[in-house]
Short mmCIF file of C-alpha atoms and ligand atoms in Angstrom, two decimals:
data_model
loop_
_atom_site.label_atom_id
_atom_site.label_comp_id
_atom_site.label_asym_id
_atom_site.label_seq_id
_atom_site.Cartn_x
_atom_site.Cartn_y
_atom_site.Cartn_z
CA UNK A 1 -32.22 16.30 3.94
CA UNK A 2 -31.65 16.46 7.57
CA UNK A 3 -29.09 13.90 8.84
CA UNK A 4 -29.54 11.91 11.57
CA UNK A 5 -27.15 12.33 14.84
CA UNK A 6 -24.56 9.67 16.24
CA UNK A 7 -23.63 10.97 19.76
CA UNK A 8 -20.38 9.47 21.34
CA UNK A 9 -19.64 8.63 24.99
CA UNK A 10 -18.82 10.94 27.61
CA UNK A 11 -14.71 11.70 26.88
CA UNK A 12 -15.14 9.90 23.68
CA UNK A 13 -14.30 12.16 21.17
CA UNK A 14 -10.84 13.03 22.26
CA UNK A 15 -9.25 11.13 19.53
CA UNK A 16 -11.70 13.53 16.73
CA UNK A 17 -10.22 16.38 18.80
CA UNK A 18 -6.78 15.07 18.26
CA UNK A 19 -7.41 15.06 14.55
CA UNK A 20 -8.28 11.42 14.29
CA UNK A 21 -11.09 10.83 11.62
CA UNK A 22 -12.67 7.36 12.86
CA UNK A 23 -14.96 6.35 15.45
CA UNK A 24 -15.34 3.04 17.37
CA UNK A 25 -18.46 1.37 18.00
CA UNK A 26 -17.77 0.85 21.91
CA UNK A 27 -17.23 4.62 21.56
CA UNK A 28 -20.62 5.30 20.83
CA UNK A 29 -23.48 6.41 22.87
CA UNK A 30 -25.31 3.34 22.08
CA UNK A 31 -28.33 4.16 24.71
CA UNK A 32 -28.78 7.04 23.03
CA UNK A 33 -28.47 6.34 19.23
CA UNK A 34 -28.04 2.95 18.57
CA UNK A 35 -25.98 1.81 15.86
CA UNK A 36 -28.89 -0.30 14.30
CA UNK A 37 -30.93 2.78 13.53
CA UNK A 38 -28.33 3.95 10.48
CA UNK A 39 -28.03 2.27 7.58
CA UNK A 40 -24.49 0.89 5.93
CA UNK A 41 -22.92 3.93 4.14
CA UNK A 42 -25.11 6.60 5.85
CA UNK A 43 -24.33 9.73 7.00
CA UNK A 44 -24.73 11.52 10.05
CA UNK A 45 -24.07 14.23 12.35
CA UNK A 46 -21.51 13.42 15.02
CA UNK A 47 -21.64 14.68 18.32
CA UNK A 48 -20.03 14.64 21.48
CA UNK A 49 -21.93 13.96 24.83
CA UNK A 50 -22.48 17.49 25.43
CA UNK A 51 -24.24 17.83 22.14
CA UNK A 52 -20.96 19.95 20.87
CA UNK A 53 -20.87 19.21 16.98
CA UNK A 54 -17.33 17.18 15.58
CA UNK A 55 -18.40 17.08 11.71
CA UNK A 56 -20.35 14.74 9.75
CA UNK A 57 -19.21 11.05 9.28
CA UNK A 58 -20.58 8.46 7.07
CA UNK A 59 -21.73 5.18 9.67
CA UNK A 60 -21.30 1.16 9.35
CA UNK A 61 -22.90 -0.69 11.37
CA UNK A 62 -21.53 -3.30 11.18
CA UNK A 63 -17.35 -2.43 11.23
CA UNK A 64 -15.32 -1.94 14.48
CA UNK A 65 -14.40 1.15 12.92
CA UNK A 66 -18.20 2.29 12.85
CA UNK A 67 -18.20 6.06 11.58
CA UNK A 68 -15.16 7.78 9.65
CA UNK A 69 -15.35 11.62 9.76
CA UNK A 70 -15.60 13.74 6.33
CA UNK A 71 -15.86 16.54 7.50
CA UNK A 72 -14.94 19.10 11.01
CA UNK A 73 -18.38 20.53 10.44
CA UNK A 74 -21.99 20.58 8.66
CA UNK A 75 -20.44 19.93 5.59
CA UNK A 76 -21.88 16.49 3.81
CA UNK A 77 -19.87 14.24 1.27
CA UNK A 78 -21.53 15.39 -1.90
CA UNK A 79 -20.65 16.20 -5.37
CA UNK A 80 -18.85 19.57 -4.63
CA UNK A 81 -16.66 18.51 -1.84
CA UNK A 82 -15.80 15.11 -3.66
CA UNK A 83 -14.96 17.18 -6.65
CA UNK A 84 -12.82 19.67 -4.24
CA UNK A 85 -11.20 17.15 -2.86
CA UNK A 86 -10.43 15.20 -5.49
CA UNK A 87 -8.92 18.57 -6.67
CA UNK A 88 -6.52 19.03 -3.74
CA UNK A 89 -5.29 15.54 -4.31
CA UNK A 90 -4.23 16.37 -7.58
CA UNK A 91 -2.76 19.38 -6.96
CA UNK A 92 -0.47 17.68 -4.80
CA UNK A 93 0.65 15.06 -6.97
CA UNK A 94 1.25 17.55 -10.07
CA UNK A 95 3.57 19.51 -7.37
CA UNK A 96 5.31 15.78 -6.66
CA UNK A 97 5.94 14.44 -10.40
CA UNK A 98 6.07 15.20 -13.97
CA UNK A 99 4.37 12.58 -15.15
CA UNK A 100 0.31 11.28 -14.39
CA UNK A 101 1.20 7.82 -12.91
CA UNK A 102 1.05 7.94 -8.86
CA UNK A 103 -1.50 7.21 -6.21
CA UNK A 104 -3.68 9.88 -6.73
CA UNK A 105 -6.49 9.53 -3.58
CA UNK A 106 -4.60 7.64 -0.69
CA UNK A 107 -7.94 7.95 1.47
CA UNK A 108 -7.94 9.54 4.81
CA UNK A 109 -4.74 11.10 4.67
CA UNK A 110 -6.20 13.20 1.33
CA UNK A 111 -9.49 13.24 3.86
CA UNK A 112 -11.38 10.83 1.90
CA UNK A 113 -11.37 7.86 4.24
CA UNK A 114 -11.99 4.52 2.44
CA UNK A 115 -10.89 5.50 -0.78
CA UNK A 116 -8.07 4.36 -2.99
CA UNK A 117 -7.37 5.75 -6.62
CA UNK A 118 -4.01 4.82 -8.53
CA UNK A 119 -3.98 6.68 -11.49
CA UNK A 120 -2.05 5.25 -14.90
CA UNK A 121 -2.01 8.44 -17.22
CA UNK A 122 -5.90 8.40 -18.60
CA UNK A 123 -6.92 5.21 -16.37
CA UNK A 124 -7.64 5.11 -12.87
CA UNK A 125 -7.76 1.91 -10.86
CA UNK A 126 -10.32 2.37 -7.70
CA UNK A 127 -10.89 0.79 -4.24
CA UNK A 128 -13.79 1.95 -2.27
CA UNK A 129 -12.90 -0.06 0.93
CA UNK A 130 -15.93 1.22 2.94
CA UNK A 131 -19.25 1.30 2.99
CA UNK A 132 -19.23 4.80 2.81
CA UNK A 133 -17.39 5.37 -0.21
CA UNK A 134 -19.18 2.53 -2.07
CA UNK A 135 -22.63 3.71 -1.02
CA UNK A 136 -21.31 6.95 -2.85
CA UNK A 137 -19.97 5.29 -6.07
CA UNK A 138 -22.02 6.56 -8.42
CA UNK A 139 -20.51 10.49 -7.04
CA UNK A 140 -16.97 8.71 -6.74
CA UNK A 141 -16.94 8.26 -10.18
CA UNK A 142 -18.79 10.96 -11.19
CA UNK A 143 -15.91 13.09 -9.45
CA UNK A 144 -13.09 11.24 -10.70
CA UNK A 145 -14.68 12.22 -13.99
CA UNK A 146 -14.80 15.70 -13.70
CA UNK A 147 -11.58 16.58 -12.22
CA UNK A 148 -9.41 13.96 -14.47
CA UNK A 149 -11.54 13.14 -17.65
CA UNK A 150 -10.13 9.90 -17.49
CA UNK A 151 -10.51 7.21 -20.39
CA UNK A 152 -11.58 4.80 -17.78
CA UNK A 153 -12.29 3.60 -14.36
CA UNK A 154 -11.91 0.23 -13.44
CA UNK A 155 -13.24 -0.77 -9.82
CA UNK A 156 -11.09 -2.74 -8.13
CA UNK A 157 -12.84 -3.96 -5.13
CA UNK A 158 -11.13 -7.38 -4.47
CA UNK A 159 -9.70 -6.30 -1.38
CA UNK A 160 -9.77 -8.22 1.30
CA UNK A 161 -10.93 -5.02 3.42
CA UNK A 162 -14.48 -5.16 2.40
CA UNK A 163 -15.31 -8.02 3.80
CA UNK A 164 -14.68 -6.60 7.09
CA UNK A 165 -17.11 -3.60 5.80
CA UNK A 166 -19.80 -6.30 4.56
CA UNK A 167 -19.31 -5.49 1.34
CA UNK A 168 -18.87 -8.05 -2.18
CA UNK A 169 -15.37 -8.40 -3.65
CA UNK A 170 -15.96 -8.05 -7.48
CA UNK A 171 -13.51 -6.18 -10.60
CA UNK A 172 -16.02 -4.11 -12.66
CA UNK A 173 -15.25 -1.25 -15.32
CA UNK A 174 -17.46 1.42 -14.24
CA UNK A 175 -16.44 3.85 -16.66
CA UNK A 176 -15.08 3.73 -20.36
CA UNK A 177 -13.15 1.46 -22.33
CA UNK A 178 -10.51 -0.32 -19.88
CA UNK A 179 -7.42 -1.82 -21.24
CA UNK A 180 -6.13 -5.41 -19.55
CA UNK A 181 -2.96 -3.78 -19.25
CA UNK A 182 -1.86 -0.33 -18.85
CA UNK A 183 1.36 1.68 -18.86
CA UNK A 184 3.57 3.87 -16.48
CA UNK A 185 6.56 5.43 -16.20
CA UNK A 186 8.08 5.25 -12.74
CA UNK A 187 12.09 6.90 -11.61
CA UNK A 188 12.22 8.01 -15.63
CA UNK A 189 11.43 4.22 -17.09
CA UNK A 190 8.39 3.23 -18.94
CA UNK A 191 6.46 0.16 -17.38
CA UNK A 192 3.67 -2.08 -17.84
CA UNK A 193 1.44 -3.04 -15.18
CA UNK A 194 -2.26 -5.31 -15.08
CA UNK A 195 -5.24 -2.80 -14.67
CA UNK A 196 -7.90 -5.63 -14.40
CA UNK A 197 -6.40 -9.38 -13.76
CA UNK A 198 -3.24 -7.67 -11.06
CA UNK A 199 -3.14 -7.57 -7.36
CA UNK A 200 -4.05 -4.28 -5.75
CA UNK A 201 -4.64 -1.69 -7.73
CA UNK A 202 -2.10 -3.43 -10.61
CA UNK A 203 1.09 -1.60 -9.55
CA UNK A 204 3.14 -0.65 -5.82
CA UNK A 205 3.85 2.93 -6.29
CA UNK A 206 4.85 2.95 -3.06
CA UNK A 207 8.23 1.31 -3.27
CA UNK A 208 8.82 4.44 -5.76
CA UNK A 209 11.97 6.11 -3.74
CA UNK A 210 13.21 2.61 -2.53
CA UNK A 211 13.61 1.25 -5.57
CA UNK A 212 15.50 4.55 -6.63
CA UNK A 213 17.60 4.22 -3.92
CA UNK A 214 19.20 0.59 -5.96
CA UNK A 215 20.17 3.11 -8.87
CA UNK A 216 23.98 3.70 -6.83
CA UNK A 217 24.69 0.45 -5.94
CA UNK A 218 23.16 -1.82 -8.97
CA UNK A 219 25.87 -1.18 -11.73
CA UNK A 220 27.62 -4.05 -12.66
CA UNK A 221 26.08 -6.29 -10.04
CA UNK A 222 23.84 -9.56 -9.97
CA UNK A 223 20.29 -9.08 -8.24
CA UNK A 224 17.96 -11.09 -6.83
CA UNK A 225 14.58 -9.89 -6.53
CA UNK A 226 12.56 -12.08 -3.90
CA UNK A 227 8.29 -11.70 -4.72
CA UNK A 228 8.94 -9.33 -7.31
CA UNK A 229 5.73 -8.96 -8.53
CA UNK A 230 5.58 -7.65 -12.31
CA UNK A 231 9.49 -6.63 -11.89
CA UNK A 232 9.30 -3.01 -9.73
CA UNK A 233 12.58 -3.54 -8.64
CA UNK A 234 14.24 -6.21 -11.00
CA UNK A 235 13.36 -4.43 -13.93
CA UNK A 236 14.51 -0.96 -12.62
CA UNK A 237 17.60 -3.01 -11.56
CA UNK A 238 18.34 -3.98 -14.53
CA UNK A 239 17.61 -0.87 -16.44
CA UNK A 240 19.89 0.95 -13.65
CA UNK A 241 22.66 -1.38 -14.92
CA UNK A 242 23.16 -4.67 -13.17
CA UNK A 243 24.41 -7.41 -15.38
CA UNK A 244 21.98 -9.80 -14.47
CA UNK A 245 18.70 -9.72 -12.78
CA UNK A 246 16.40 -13.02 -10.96
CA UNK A 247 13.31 -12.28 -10.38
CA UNK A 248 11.60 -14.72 -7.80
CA UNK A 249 7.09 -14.80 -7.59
CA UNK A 250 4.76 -17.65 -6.82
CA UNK A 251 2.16 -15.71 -9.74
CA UNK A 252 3.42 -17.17 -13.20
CA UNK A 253 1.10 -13.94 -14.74
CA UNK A 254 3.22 -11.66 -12.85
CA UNK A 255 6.30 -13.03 -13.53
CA UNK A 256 5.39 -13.02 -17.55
CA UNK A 257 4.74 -9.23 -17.32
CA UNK A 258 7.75 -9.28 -15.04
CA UNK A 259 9.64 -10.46 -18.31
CA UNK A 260 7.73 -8.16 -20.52
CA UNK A 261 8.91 -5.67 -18.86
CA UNK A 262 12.58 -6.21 -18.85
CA UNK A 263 12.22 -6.44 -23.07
CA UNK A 264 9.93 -3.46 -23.03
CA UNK A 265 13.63 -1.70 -21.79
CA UNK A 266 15.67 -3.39 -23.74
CA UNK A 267 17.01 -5.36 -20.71
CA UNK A 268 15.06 -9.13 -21.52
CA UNK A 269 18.45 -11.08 -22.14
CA UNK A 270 19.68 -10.49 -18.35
CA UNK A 271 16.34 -11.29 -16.78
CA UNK A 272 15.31 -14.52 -15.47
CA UNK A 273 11.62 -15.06 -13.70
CA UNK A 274 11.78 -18.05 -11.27
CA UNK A 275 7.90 -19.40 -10.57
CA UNK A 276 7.59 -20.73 -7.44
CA UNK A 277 7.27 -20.12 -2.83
CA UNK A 278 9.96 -17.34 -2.39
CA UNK A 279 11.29 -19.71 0.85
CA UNK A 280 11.43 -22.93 -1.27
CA UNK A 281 12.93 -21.14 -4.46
CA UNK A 282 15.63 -19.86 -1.83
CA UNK A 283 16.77 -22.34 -0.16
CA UNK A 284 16.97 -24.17 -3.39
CA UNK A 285 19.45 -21.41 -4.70
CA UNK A 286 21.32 -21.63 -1.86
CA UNK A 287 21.67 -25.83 -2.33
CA UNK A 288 22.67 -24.58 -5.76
CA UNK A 289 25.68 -22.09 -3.91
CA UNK A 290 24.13 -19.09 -6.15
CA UNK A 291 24.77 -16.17 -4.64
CA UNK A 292 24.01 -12.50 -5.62
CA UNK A 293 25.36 -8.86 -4.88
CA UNK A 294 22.39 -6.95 -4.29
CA UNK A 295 18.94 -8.81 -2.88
CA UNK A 296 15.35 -7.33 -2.39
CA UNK A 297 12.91 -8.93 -0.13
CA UNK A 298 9.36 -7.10 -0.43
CA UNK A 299 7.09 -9.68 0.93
CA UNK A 300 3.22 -9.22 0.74
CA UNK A 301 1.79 -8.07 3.98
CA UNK A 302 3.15 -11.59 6.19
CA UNK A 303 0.72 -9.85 9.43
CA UNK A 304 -2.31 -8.72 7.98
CA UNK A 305 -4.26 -8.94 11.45
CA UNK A 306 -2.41 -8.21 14.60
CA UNK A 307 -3.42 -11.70 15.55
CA UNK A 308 -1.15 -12.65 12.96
CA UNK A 309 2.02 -10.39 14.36
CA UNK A 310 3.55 -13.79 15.99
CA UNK A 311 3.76 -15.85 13.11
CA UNK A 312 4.39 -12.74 10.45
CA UNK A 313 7.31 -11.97 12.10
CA UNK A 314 8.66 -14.96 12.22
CA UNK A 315 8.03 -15.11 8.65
CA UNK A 316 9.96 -11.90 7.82
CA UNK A 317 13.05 -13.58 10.36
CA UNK A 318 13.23 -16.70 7.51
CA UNK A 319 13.36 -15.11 4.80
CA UNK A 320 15.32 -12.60 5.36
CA UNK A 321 18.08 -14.49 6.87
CA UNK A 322 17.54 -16.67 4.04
CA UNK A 323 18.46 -13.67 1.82
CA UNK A 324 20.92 -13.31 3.75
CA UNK A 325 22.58 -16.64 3.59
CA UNK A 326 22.62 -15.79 -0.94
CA UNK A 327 24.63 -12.73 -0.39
CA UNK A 328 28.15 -12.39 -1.55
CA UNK A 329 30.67 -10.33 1.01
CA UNK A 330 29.59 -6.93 0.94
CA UNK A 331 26.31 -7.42 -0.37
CA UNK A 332 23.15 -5.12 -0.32
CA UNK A 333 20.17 -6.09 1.12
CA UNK A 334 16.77 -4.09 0.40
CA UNK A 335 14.52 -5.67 3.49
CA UNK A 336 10.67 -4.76 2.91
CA UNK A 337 7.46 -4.69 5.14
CA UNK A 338 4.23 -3.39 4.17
CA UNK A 339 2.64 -4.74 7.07
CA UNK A 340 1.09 -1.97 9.30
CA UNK A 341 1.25 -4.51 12.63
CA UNK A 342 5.03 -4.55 12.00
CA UNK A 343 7.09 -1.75 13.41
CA UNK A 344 10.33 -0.29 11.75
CA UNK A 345 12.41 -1.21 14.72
CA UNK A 346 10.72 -4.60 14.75
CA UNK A 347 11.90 -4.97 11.25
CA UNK A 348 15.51 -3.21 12.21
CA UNK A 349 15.47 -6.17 14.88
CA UNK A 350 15.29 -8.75 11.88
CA UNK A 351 18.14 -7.45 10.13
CA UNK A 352 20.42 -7.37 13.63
CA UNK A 353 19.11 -10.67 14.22
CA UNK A 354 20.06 -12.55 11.04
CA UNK A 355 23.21 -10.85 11.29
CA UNK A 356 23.89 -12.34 14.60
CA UNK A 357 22.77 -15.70 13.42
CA UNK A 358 24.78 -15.86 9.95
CA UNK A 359 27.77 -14.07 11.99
CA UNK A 360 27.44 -11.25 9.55
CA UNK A 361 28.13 -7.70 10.19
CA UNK A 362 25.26 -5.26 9.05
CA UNK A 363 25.20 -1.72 8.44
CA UNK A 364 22.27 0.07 7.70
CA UNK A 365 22.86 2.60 5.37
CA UNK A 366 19.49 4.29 4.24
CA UNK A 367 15.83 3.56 5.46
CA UNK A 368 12.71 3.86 3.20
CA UNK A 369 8.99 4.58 3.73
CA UNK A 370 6.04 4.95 1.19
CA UNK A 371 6.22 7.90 -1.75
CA UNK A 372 4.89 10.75 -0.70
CA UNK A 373 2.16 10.35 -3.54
CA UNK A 374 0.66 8.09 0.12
CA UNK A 375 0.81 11.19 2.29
CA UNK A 376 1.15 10.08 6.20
CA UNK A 377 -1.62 10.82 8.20
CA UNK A 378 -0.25 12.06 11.47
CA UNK A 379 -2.56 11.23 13.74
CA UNK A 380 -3.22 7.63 12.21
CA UNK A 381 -0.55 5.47 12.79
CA UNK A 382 -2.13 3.09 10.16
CA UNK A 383 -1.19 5.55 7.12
CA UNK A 384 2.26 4.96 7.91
CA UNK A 385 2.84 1.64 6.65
CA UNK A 386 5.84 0.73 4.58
CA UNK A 387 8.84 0.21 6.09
CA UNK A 388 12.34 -0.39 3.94
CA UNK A 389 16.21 -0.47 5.05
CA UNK A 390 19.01 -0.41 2.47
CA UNK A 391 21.78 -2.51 4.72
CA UNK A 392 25.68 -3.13 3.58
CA UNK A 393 26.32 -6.94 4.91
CA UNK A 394 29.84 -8.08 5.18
CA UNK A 395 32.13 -10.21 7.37
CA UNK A 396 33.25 -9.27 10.30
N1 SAH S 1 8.06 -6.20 -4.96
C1 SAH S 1 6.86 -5.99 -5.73
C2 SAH S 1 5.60 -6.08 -4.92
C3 SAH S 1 5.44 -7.36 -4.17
S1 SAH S 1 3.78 -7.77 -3.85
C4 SAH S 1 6.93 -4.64 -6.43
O1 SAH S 1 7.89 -3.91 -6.24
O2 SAH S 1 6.01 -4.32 -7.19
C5 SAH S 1 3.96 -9.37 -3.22
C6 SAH S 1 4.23 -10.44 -4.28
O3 SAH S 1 4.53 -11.64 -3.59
C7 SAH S 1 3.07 -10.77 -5.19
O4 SAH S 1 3.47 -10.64 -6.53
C8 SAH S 1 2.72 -12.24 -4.89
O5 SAH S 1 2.41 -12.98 -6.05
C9 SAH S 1 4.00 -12.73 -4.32
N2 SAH S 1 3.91 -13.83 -3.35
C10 SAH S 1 3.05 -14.01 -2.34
N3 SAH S 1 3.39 -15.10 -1.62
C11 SAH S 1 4.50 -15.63 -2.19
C12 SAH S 1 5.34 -16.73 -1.89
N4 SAH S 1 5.10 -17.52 -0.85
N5 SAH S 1 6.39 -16.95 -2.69
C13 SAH S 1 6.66 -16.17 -3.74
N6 SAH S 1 5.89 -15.09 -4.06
C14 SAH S 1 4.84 -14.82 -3.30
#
């Protein structure tokens, strides 16, 4: 079938040509093909105001980011170049790991904008965060199928994302028999993680490497880990050899797994879950004059929209001087942001300035980022998202 055309302002597609994949709507040559004439999920030819062709992008209407590019020619997102790209996905996570638990479609940096698969050994947990990719389901799947013969597929599309795209937030198995919970094995230890009832996709394999980077310093030590989650880093703490680990998440579910976790490795008598706001359960410890070697503080996204940058940062200033304030002399802090809006030297900043205010001298001694298994896209800045220093504090 012959698609329709989307033709973009005079100049407009210099960010295509710089290897960007999405289009704006105030990009748009609106005069000439307005955006009501495509349906949600569509695709079309794009072109530039010259009538040059850019590729073939599937259109919403109804996002700010109103066409995301497939493909640098005629070719349409279909069976064969889901399947093939699907395939080149995979190929590069069987180069990064031994073992079939990683993010295995981390969308437009493997080129398949909107799409998010984690993949647990024969279960794959899926977010089609556009209208693109969930007008195209049905060929999602039917993809994911072929090129992993998976036991099952569970849709998670509870993101907060699609409503921005228009889209219904709903959990459904699409495909096979899904388990509640599924296992992993991440940095060589075996792990259990929510497929259906968890947040995301049910596990953060991005903090992979930075929780690795504990294994040196975690012998011996007491750890606190601040919104832990199921236990990422508490329970790879504790497996690493700390002598006692505190795990600290406002989700009592999480925390339970947390703790299942910790006895799935043999490690249950040194953990400790702690329900409750990560702020409140601090200062409380501190009241309490607890105080701990090695501290994590992976927040959930504190500025989701840049609107929120303002507040979000000041969020990620409290509690990480908090943290800071439960640290014994020559303590390690691991300081987290997965917010996009926040920049690594914005989060550097935090670190120098709760150093300044607790009169504590901080050295940072390594700096994290996502696994690779989330590939950055280089020419969008949002792929690069997770930001992580190691820092030594001590008096001074
Ligand atoms: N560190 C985890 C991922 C953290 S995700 C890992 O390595 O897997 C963010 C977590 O923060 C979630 O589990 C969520 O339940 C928790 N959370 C959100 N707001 C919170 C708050 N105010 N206090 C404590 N936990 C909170």
């Amino acid at each position: 079938m012959e698609l329709q055309s989307l033709r973009l302002k005079r100049h407009e597609e210099r960010r295509l040509l710089g290897g960007h994949l999405w289009i704006f709507s105030n990009e748009v040559d609106t005069q000439e093909t307005p955006l009501s004439m495509y349906k949600a999920g569509e695709q079309v030819r794009v072109q530039a105001h010259n009538g040059k062709l850019l590729g073939t992008a599937y259109v919403n209407p109804q996002s700010l980011i109103c066409a995301r590019l497939i493909s640098r020619d005629e070719a349409v997102l279909n069976h064969a170049l889901l399947v093939h790209r699907c395939e080149q996905a995979l190929r590069l996570r069987t180069q990064l790991f031994d073992e079939p638990y990683y993010r295995l479609i981390y969308g437009e940096s493997d080129l398949l904008p909107g799409l998010v698969v984690d993949r647990f050994g024969t279960h794959l947990s899926v977010q089609l965060n556009s209208a693109g990719m969930d007008t195209n389901r049905t060929q999602v799947i039917e993809a994911l199928k072929q090129v992993i013969e998976p036991q099952s597929i569970v849709l998670r599309n509870d993101s907060s994302i699609r409503t921005l795209e228009g889209l219904p937030r709903e959990v459904e198995v699409a495909w096979g028999k899904a388990p509640e919970v599924v296992e992993l094995r991440e940095n060589g230890i075996p792990l259990l993680a929510p497929l259906q009832g968890g947040q995301k996709t049910g596990w953060f394999y991005d903090q992979r490497p930075n929780r690795a980077m504990l294994r040196r310093f975690v012998p011996g030590k007491r750890v606190l880990d601040v919104f832990s989650y199921v236990g990422g880093f508490a329970v790879q703490a504790a497996v690493f050899g700390a002598r006692q680990v505190v795990a600290v998440d406002s989700s009592r579910p999480a925390l339970e797994m947390a703790e299942k976790n910790a006895e799935l490795n043999g490690v249950g008598k040194i953990f400790n879950g702690i329900e409750g706001d990560a702020f409140a359960v601090l200062r409380q410890l501190k009241a309490e004059e607890e105080r701990f070697d090695i501290i994590v503080v992976d927040p959930p996204a504190f500025i989701k929209r840049k609107k929120d940058h303002k507040e979000g940062l000041r969020a990620y200033h409290r509690i990480n001087e908090l943290a800071m304030q439960l640290l014994q002399p020559n303590g390690i802090l691991l300081a987290a942001s997965c917010s996009m809006h926040l920049a690594r030297e914005e989060l550097q900043d935090v670190l120098r300035n709760a150093g300044q205010r607790q009169d504590r001298h901080v050295q940072i001694l390594m700096e994290g980022m996502q696994g690779p298994d989330h590939p950055v896209h280089p020419a969008i800045p949002e792929t690069r998202y997770l930001k992580a220093f190691l820092a030594r504090v001590s008096k001074r």
